[in-house]
mmCIF file with all atom_site columns, C-alpha atoms in Angstrom:
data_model
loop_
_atom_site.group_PDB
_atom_site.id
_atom_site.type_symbol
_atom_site.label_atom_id
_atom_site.label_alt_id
_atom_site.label_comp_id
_atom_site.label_asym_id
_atom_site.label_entity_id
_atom_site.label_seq_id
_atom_site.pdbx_PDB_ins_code
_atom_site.Cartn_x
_atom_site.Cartn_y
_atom_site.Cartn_z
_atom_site.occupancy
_atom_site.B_iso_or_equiv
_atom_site.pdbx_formal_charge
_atom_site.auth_seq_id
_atom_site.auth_comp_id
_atom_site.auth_asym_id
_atom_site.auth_atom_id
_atom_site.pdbx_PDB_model_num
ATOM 1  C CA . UNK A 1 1  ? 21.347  6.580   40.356 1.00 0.00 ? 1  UNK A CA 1
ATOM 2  C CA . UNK A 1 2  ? 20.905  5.404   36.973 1.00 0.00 ? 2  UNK A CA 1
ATOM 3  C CA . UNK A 1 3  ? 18.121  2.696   36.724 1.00 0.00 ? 3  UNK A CA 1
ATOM 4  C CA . UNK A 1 4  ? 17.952  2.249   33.038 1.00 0.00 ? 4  UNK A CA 1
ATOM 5  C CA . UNK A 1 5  ? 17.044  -1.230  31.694 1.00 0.00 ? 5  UNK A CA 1
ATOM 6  C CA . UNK A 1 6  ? 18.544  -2.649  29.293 1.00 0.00 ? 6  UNK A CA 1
ATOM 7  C CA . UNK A 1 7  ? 15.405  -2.192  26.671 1.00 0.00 ? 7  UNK A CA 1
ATOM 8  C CA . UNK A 1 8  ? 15.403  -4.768  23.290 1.00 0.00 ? 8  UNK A CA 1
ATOM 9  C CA . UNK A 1 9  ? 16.206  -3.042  20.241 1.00 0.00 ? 9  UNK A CA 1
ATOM 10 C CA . UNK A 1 10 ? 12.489  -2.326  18.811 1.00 0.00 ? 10 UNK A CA 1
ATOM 11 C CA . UNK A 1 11 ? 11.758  -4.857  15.953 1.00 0.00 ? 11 UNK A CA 1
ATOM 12 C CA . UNK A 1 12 ? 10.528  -3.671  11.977 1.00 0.00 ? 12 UNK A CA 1
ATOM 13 C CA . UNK A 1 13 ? 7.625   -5.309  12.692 1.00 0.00 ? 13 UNK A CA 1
ATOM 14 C CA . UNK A 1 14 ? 5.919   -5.804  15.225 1.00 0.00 ? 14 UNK A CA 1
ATOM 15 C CA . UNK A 1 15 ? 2.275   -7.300  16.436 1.00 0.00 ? 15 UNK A CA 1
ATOM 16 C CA . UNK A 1 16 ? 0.102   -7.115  19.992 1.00 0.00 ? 16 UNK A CA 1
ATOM 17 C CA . UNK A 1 17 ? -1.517  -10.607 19.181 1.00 0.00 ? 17 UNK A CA 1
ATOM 18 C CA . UNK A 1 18 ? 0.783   -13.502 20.839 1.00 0.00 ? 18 UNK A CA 1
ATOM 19 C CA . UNK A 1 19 ? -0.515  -15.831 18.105 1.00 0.00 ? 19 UNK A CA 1
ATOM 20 C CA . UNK A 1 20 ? 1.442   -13.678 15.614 1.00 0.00 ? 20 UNK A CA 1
ATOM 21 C CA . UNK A 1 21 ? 4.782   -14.669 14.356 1.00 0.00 ? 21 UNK A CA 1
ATOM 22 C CA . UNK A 1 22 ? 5.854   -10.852 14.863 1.00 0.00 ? 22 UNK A CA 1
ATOM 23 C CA . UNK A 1 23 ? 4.882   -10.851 18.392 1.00 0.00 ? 23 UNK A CA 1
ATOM 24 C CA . UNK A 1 24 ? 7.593   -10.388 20.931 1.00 0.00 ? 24 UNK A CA 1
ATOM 25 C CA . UNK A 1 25 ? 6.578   -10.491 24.754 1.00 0.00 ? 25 UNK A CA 1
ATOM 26 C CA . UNK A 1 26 ? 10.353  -9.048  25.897 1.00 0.00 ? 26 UNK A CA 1
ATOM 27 C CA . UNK A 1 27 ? 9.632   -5.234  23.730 1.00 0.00 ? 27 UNK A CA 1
ATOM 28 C CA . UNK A 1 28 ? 5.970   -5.521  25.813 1.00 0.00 ? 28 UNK A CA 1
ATOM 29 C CA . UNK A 1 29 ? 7.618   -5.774  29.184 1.00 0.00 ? 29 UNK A CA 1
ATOM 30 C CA . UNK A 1 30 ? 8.290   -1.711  28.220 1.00 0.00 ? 30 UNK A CA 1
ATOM 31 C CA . UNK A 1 31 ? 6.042   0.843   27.765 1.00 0.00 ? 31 UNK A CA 1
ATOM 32 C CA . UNK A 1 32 ? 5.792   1.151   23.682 1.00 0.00 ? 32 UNK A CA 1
ATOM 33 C CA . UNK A 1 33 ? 4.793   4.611   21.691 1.00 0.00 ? 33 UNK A CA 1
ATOM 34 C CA . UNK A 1 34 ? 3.654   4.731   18.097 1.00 0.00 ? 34 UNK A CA 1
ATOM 35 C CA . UNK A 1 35 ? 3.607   7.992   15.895 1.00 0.00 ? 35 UNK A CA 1
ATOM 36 C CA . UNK A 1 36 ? 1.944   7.825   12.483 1.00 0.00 ? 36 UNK A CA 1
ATOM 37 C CA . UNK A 1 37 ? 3.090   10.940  10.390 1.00 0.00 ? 37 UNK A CA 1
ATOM 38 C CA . UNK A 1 38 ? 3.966   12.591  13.811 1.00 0.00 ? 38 UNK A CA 1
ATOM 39 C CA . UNK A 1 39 ? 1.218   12.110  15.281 1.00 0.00 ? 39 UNK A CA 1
ATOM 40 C CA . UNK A 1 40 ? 0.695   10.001  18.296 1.00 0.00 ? 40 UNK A CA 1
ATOM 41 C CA . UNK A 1 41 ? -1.988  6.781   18.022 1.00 0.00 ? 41 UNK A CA 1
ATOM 42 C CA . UNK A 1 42 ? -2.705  4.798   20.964 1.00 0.00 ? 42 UNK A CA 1
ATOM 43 C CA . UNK A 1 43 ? -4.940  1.808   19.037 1.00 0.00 ? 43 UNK A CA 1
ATOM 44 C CA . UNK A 1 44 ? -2.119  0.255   17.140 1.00 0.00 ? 44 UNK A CA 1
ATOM 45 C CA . UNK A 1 45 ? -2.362  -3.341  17.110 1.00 0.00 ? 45 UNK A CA 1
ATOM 46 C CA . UNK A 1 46 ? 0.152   -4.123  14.357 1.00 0.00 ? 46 UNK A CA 1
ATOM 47 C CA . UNK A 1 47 ? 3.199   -1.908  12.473 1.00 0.00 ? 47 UNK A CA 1
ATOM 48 C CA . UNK A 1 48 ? 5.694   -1.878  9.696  1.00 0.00 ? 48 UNK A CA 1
ATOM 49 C CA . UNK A 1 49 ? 8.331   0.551   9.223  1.00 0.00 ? 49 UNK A CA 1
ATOM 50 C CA . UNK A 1 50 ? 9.802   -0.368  6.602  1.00 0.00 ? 50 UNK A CA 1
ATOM 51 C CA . UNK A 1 51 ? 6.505   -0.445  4.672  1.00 0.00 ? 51 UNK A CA 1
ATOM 52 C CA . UNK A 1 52 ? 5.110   2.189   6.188  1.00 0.00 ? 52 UNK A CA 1
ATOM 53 C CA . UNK A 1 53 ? 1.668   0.648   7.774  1.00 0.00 ? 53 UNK A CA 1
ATOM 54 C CA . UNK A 1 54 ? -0.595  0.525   10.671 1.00 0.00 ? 54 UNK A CA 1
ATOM 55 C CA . UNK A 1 55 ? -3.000  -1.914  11.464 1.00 0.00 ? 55 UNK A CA 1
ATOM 56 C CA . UNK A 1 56 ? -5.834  -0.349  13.849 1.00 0.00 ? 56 UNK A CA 1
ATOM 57 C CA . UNK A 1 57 ? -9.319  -1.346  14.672 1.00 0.00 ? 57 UNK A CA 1
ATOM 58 C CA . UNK A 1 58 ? -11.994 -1.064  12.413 1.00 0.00 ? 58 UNK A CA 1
ATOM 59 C CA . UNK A 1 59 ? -14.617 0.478   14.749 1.00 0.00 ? 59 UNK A CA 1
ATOM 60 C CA . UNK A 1 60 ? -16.721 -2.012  16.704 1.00 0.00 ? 60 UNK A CA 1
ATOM 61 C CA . UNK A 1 61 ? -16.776 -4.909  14.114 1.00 0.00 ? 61 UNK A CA 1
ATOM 62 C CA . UNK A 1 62 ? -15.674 -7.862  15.032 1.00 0.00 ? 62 UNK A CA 1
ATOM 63 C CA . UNK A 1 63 ? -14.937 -11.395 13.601 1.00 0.00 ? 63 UNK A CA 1
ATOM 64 C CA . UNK A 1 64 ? -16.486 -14.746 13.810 1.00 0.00 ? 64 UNK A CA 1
ATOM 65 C CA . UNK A 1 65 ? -13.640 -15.366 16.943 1.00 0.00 ? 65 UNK A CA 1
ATOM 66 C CA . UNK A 1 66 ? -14.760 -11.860 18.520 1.00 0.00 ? 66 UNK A CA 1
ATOM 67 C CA . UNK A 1 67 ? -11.230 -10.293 17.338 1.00 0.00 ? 67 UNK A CA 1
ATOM 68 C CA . UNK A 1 68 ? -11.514 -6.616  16.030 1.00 0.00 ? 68 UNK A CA 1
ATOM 69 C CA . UNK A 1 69 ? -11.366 -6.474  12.263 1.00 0.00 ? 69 UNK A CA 1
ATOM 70 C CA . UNK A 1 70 ? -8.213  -4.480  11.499 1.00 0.00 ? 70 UNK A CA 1
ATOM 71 C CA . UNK A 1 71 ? -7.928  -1.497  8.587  1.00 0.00 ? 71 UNK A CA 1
ATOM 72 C CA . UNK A 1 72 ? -4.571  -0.591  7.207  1.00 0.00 ? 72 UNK A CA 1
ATOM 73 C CA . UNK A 1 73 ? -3.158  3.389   7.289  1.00 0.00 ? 73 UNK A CA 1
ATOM 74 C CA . UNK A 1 74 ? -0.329  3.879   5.664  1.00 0.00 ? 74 UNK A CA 1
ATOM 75 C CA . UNK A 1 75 ? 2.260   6.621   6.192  1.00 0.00 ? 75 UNK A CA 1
ATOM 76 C CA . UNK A 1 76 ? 5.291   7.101   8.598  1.00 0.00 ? 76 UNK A CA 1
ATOM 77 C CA . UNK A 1 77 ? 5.992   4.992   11.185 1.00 0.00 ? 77 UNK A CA 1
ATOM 78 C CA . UNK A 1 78 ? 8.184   5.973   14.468 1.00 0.00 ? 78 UNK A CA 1
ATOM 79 C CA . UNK A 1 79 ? 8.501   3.203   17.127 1.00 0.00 ? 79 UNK A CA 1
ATOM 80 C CA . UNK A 1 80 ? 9.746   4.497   20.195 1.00 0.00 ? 80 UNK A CA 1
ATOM 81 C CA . UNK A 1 81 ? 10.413  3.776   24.120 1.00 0.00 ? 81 UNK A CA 1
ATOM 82 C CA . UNK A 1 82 ? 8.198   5.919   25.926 1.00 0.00 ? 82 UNK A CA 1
#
């Protein structure tokens, strides 16, 4: 049997926050993989590929709201179905 799901094409850009304008629940219904200069990172909260950015926590700091304060790494950026 073939039970593959008709996945969304993954967007450029894409963001974990629903408050984001680049967040899209329908890629999130699928399990989502991130490789930063081949290697694998599992605390992306935010990508680009086209500009070649991560956005991943900055440790434990935190903003006045309690979100995580977010640091930039640049390099490149695979988005892939896992």
């Amino acid at each position: 049997m073939n039970d593959t799901v008709a996945r969304p094409d993954l967007p450029d850009r894409l963001s974990v926050h629903p408050r984001s304008p680049h967040y899209n629940a329908a890629v999130f219904e699928h399990d989502i993989g991130i490789r930063l200069n081949g290697k694998e990172r599992f605390d992306v909260e935010e990508y680009c590929i086209s500009e070649g950015w991560v956005k991943v926590p900055a440790g434990k700091a935190v903003d006045r709201r309690g979100n995580a304060l977010l640091i930039s790494i640049k390099g490149t950026v695979e988005a892939y179905y896992r």
